[in-house]
XYZ file of C-alpha atoms in Angstrom:
551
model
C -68.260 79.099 -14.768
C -65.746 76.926 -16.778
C -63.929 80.446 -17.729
C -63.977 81.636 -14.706
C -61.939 78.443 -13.363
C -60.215 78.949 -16.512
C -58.734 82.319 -15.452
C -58.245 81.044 -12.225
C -55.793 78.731 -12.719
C -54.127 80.391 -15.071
C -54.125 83.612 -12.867
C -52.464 80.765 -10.073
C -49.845 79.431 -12.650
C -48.589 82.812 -13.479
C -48.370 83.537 -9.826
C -45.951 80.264 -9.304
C -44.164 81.175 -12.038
C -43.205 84.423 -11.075
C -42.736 83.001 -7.488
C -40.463 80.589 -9.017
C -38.724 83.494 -11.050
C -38.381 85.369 -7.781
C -36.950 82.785 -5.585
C -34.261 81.896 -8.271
C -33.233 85.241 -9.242
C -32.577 85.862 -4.749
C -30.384 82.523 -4.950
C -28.278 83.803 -7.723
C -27.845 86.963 -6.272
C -26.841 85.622 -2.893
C -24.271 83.558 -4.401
C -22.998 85.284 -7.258
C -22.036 88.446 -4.848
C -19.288 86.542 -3.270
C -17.096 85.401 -6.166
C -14.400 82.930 -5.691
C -11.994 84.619 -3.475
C -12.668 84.725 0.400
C -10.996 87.820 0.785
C -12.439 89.656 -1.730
C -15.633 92.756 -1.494
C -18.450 90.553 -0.684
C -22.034 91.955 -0.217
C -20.793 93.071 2.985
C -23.390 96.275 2.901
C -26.137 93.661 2.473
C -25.786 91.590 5.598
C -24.471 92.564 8.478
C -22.950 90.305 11.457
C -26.494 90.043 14.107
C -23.542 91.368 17.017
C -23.980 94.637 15.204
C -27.294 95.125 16.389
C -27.178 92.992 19.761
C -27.881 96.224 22.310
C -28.767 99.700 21.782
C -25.481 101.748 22.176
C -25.678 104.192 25.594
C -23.213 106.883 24.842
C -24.489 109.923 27.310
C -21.115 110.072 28.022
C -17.631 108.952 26.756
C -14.502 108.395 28.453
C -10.713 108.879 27.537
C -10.135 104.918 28.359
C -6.695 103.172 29.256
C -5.962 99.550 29.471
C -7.687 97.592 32.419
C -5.052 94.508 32.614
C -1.702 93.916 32.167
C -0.581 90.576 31.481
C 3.500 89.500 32.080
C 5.854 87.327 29.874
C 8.898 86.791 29.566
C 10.074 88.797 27.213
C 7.070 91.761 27.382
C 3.567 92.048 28.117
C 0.256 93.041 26.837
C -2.492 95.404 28.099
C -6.535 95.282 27.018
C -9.079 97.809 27.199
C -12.063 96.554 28.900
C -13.971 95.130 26.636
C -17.381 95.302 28.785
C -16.929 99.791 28.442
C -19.820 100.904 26.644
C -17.881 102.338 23.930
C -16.005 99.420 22.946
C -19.261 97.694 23.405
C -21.372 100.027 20.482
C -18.488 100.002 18.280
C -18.168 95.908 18.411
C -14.446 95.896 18.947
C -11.658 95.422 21.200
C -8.450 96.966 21.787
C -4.911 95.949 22.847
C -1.476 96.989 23.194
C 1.786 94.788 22.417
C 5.165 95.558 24.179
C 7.589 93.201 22.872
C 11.244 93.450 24.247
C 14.248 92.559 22.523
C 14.491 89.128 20.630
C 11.290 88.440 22.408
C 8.952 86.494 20.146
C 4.913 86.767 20.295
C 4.167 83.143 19.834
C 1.897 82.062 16.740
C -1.752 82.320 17.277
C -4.645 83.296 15.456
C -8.064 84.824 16.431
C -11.663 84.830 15.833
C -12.024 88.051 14.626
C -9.856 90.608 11.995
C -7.346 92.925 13.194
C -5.524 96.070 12.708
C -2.047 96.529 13.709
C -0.283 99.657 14.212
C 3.687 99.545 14.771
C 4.434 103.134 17.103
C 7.330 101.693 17.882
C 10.284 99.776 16.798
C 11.209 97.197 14.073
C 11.047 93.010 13.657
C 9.574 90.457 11.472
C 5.983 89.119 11.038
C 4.798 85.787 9.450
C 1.487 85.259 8.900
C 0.439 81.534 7.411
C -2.307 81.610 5.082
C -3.627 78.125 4.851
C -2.791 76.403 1.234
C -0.213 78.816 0.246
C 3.656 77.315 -0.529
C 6.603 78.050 1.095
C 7.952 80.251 -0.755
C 11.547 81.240 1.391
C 13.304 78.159 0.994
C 17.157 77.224 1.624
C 18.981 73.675 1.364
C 22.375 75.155 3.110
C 22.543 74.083 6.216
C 24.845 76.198 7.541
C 22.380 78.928 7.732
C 20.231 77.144 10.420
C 22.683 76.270 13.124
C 21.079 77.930 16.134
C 18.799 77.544 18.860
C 15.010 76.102 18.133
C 16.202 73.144 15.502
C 14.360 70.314 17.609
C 16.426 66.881 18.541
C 15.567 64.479 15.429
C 18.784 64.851 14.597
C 21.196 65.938 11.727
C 19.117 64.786 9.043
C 16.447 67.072 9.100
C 19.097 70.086 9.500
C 20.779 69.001 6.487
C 17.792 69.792 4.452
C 17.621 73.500 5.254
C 14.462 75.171 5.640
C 11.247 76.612 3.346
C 8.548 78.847 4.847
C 6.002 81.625 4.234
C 6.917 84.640 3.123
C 8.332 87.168 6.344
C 7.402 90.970 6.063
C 9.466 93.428 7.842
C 7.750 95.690 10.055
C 9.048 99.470 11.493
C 7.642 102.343 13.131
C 3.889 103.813 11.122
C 3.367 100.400 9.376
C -0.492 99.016 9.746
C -0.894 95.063 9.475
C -3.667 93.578 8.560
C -4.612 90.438 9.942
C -7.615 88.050 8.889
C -9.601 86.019 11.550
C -8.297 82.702 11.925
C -4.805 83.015 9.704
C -1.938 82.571 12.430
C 0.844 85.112 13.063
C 3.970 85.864 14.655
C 5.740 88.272 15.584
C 9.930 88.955 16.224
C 11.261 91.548 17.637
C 15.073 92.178 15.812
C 15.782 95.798 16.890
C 17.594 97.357 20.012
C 14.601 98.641 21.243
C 11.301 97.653 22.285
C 8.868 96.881 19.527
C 5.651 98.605 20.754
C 2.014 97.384 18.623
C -1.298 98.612 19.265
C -4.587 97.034 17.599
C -8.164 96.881 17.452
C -10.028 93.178 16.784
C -13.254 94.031 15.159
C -15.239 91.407 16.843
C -18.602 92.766 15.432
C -17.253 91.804 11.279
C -19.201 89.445 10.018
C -15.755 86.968 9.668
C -16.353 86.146 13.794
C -19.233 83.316 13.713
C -18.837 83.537 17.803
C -19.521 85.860 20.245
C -18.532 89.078 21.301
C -15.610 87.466 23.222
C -11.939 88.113 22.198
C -10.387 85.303 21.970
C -6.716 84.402 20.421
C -5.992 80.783 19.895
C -2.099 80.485 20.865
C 0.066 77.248 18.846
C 2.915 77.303 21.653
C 3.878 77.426 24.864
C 1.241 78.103 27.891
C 0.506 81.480 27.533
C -2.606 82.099 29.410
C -0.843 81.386 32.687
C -0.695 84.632 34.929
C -1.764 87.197 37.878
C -3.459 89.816 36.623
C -3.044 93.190 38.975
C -5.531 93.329 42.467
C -5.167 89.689 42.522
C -7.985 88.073 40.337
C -6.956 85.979 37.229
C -8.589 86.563 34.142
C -8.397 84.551 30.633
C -6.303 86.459 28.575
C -8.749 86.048 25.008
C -11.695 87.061 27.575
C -13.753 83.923 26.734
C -14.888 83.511 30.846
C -17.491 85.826 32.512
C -16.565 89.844 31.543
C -17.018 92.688 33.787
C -16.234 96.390 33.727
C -14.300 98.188 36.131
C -17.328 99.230 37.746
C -18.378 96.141 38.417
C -14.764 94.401 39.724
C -15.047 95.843 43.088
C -18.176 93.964 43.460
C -17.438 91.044 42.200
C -14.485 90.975 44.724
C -16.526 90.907 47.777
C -18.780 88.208 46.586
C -16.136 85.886 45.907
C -13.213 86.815 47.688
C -11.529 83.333 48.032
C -11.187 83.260 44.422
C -9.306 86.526 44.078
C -6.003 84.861 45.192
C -6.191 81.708 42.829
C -4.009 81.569 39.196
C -6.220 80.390 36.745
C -3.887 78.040 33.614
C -5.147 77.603 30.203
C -2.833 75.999 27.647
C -2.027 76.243 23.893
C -4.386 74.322 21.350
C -2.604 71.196 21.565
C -3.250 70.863 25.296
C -6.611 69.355 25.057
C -5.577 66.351 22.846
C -4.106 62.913 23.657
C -0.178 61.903 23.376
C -1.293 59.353 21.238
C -2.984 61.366 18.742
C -0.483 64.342 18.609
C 1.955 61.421 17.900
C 0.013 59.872 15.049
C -0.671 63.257 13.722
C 2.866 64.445 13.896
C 4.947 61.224 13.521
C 6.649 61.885 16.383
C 7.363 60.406 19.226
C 5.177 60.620 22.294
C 7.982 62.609 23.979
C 8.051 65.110 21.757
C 3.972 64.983 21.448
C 3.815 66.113 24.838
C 6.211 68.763 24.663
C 3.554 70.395 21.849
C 1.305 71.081 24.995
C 3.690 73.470 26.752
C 2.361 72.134 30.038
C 5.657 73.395 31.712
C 6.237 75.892 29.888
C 6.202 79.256 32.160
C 7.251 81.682 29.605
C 3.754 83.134 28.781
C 3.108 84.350 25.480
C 6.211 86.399 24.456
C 8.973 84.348 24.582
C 12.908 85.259 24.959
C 14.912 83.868 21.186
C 18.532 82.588 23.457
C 20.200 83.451 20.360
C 19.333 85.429 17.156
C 16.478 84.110 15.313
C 17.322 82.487 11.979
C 15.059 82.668 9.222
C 15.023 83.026 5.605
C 15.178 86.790 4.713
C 16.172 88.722 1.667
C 16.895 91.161 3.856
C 18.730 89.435 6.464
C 20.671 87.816 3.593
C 22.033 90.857 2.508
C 23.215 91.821 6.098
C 22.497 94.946 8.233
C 25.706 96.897 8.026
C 23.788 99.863 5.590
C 20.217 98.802 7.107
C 19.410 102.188 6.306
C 19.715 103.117 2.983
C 17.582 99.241 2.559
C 15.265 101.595 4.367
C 15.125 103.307 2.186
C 15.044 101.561 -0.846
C 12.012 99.331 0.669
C 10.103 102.327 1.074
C 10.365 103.101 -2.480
C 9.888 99.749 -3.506
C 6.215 100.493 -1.356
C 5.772 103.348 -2.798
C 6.313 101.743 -6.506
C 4.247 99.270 -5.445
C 1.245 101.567 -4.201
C 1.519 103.749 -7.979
C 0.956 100.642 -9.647
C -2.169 100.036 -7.178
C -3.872 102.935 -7.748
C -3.002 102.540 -11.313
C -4.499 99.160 -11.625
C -7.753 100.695 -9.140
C -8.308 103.562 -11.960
C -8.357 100.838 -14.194
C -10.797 98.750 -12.533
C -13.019 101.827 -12.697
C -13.252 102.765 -15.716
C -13.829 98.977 -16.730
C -16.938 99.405 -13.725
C -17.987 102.857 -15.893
C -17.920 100.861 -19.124
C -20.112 98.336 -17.243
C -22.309 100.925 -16.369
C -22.723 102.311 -20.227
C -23.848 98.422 -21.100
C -25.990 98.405 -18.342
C -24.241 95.101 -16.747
C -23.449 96.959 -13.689
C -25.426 95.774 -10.550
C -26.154 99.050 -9.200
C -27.359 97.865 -5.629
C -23.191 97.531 -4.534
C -20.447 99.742 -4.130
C -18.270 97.747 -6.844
C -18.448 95.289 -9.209
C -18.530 91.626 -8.128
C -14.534 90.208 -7.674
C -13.492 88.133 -10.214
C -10.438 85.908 -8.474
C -8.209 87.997 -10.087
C -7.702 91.224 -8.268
C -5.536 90.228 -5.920
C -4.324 86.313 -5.679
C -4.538 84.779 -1.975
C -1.022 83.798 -1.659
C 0.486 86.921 -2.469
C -1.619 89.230 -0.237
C -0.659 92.427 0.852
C -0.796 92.562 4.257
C 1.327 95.981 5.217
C 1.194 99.224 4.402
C 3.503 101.966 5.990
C 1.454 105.476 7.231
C 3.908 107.386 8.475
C 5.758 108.663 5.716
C 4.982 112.337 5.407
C 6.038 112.366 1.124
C 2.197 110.290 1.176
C -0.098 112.509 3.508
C -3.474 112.921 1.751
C -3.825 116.250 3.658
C -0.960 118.839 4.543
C -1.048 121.971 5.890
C 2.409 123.240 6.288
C 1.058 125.173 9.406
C -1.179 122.809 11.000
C 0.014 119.006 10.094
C -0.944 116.438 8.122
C -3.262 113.432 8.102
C -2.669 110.132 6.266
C -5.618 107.613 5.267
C -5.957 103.378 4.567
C -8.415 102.280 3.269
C -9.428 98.840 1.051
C -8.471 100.846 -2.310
C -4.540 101.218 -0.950
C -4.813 97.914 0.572
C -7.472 95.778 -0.829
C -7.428 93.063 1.899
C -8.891 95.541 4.368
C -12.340 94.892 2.549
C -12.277 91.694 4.087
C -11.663 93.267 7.720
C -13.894 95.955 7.036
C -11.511 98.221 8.870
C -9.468 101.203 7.482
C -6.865 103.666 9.800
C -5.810 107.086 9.462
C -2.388 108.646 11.031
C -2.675 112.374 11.679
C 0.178 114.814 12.712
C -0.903 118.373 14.261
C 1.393 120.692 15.038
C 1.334 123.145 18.028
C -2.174 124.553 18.979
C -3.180 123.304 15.686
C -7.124 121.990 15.064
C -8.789 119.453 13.019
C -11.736 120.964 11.989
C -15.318 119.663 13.251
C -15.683 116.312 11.207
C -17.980 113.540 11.846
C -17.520 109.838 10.521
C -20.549 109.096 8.508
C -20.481 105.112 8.070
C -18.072 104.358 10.758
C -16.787 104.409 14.613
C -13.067 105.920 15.166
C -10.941 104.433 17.665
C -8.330 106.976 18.312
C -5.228 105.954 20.056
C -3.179 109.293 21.338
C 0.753 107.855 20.440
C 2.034 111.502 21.088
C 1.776 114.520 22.587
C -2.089 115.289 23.569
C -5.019 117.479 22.588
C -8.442 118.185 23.752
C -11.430 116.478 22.336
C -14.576 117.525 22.096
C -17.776 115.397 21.043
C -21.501 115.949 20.904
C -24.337 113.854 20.373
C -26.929 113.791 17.933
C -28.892 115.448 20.556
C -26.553 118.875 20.596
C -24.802 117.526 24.249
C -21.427 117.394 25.043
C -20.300 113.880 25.279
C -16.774 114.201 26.022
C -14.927 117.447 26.480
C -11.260 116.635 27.979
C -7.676 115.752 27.222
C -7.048 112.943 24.994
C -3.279 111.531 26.076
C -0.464 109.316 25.004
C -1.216 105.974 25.505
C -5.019 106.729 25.637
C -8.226 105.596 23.742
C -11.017 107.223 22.576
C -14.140 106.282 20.459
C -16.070 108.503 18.234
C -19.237 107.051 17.785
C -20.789 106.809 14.247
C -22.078 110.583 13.471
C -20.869 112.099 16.441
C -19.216 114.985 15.618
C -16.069 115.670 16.780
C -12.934 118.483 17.214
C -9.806 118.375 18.478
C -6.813 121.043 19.179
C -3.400 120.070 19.828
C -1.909 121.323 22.879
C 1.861 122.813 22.996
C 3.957 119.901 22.742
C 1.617 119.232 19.546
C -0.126 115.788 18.751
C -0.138 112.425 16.936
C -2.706 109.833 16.401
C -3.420 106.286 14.818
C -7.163 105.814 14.132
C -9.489 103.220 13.415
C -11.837 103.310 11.358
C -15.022 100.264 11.305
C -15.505 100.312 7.815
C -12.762 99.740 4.915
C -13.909 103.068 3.068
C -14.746 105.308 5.986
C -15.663 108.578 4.756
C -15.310 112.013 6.745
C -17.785 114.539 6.650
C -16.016 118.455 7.750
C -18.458 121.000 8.621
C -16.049 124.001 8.518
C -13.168 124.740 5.606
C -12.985 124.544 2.073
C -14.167 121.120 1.210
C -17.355 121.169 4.173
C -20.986 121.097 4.476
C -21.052 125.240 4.906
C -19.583 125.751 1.300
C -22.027 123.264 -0.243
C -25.170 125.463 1.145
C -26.185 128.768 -0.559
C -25.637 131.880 1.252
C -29.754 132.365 1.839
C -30.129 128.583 3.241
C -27.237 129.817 5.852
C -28.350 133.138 6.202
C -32.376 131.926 7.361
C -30.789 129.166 9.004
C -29.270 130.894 11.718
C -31.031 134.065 11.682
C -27.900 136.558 10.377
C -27.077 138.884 8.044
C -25.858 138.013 4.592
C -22.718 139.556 5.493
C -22.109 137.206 8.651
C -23.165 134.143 6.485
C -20.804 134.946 3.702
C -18.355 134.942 6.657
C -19.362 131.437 8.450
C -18.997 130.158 4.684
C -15.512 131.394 3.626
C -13.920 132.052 7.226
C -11.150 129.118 5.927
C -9.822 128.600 2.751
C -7.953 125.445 4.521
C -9.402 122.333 4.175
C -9.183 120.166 7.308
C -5.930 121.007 9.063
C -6.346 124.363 10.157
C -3.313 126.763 11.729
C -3.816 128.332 14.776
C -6.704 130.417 14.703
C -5.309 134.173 15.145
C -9.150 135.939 15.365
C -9.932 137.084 18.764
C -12.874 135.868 20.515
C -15.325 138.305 21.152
């Protein structure tokens, strides 16, 4: 008896031992997978935001979508997608588009989830404040800084110059990247109007809220406005949604409240004089002007004069603006060798890892170290639309460019990546499907006809895809597009940072990784017609158009 007690306690010992073991060994890993740098790869294929799996995604049948409100400012506007469509819904993200007319400004805000940026259309600057970085751009002339927007405390405070964050220049095909809760602005310095469209990726694991797009403004009283047929709506959609199916509805059950305007103000507008004064050291005059409570302008406001800010490219003037083009783009380019450089490094130290057997197999990479890319110095642009850096060309068909976090790291915290594809005249992209990601395409050119099919062999959408037009490709649906005569262009989005593309037909697809026999039983034809379904086209996703009559 007294070994059999014996044995069992030391049987229960081992037991909490190894439970012990356990439990430490799961704490180590949960921590140790994040490193020290917030925007570096965590264990984001571990743990997933809940949103991800709030509803099962109904996707019978997809829609070529365009914006469902338009919301005026002074100096441009903005139209949303409806965030309540089922697509937009499955994929956990919302979409937007930014017109922003000449010396208008987009006033700073931030918001509770990442975004992607695409410029289609003109030039400007954009700040973007990460919090505990210095101001780098700094000045002590004075002279610089005699315009509009210098405040009324006097010449004292204009004597000192000014010091900021560092201001990026954006143009046509450049992608910004934009982490929840950092603030931005955006300046509009060309002749023409600066036209942005983006996708908040409200599903990432960054948004600790809801669903619910909303954008946090620092200025002004942008929320004030009519929306079109008469019913206000808050502009970062944190009241009650509903889809366009639904409006009409609504409507008749409330119809008083259709003709009411609905104000919500800046961040400020909440808190007391007193406090904002305290906070500020300001006067109380001044405290109140921080809520914007008369301010009418909306959320892109008109700059009076030219805005002033510290620029090494303003600096230098704007008379040869584009041979600086120019040389910026090579700087970028420069900048992107030495990237992929420094990535091939960082590889080969992960292979060494691997041949030690320190490598924790269950991730994509090795755990950050701090050091890959400092906070303060983040890049947070990267241009697409140069055709001399197309990962795919077919001088015959177009060209498609990809983003993802190894060209521009940060986009591992967003969890996004974009491609920017160029198809010529009755050109095709071959049948593709995206195997760990949604698309959200956004037509900026031309048009082409999409078709889609679900897992279960139907035809989700088969229609014209057109400028100004959105369309999501859900996660394995597979997908093929032709370009009609005027040709086509496209920005996509992609909900993962490494999004990978599957083809099923050309020289890199899933037909010329299958034996001949395997295609041949498959399908029930000869070896000569399987031979033929395998090495129809030597191109490898861009294909020309077809010249083989149908039969």
């Amino acid at each position: 008896m007294a070994a059999s007690s014996s044995s069992l306690l030391l049987s229960l010992g081992l037991l909490a031992v190894l439970s012990g073991l356990h439990s430490c060994s799961a704490h180590f890993g949960e921590f140790s997978g994040q490193g020290i740098w917030p925007f570096g790869r965590q264990q984001q294929q571990q743990q997933r935001h809940p949103l991800r799996y709030r509803s099962e995604c109904r996707l019978d049948r997809l829609n070529n979508l365009e914006p469902s409100r338009r919301i005026e400012a002074e100096a441009g506007f903005t139209e949303l997608w409806d965030e309540e469509e089922e697509e937009f819904k499955c994929a956990g993200a919302i979409a937007a588009r930014h017109v922003i007319r000449r010396n208008g400004l987009f006033l700073p805000s931030f918001t509770n989830a990442p975004e992607l940026v695409y410029v289609v259309q003109g030039s400007g600057f954009h700040g973007a404040v990460i919090p505990g970085c210095p101001e780098t751009y700094q000045s002590d002339e004075s002279s610089q800084f005699q315009g509009r927007g210098q405040g009324r405390r006097g010449e004292e405070s204009e004597q000192r110059g000014d010091r900021h964050q560092k201001v990026r220049f954006i143009s046509e095909g450049d992608v910004l990247a934009l982490p929840a809760g950092v603030t931005n602005w955006i300046y509009n310095r060309g002749q023409s109007d600066l036209v942005l469209v983006s996708v908040l990726y409200t599903a990432n694991e960054e948004n600790q809220l809801d669903e619910n797009y909303r954008q946090f403004f620092l200025a002004g009283n942008p929320q004030q406005y009519q929306q079109q047929g008469g019913r206000s709506r808050r502009y970062e959609g944190q009241g009650q949604s509903q889809s366009r199916r639904g409006q009409q509805q609504q409507g008749r059950r409330r119809p008083q409240q259709q003709q009411q305007q609905e104000s919500f103000g800046n961040i400020f507008s909440g808190f007391d004089d007193d406090i904002l004064s305290d906070s500020f050291n300001v006067q109380n005059e001044l405290a109140r002007r921080l809520k914007g409570e008369d301010d009418q302008r909306g959320h892109i406001v008109e700059v009076r004069d030219e805005l002033r800010i510290l620029s090494p490219r303003y600096e230098r003037g704007e008379q040869d603006e584009r041979s600086e083009h120019e040389r910026e783009r090579e700087r970028e380019q420069g900048e992107r060798e030495r990237e992929r450089e420094r990535e091939r490094e960082r590889e080969q130290r992960r292979r060494r890892q691997r041949g030690r057997g320190s490598y924790d197999n269950t991730t994509d990479a090795a755990s950050p170290n701090g050091l890959e890319e400092t906070l303060c110095t983040l890049r947070l642009r990267e241009n697409i639309d140069n055709p001399e850096l197309a990962d795919i060309y077919n001088p015959r068909g177009g060209r498609i460019t990809t983003l993802n976090s190894f060209s521009l790291p940060v986009l591992s915290n967003l969890q996004l990546s974009a491609e920017r594809g160029v198809l010529y005249k009755n050109a095709i992209v071959a049948p593709h499907y995206y195997m760990n990601s949604h698309a959200l395409i956004y037509a900026i050119r031309g048009s082409a006809r999409y078709q889609v099919v679900d897992d279960n062999g139907q035809t989700a959408f088969d229609g014209e895809l057109r400028e100004g037009q959105f369309l999501v490709i859900p996660q394995n649906f597979v997908a093929v597009k032709r370009a009609s005569e005027q040709g086509f262009e496209w920005v996509g989005f992609r909900t993962n940072d490494v999004a990978m593309v599957n083809p099923l037909a050309g020289r890199l697809s899933a037909f010329r990784a299958l034996p001949v026999e395997v295609i041949q039983n498959a399908f029930d034809i000869s070896r000569e017609e399987s031979r033929r379904l395998k090495y129809g086209r030597e191109e490898l996703a861009v294909f020309s158009p077809g010249s083989r009559g149908r039969q």
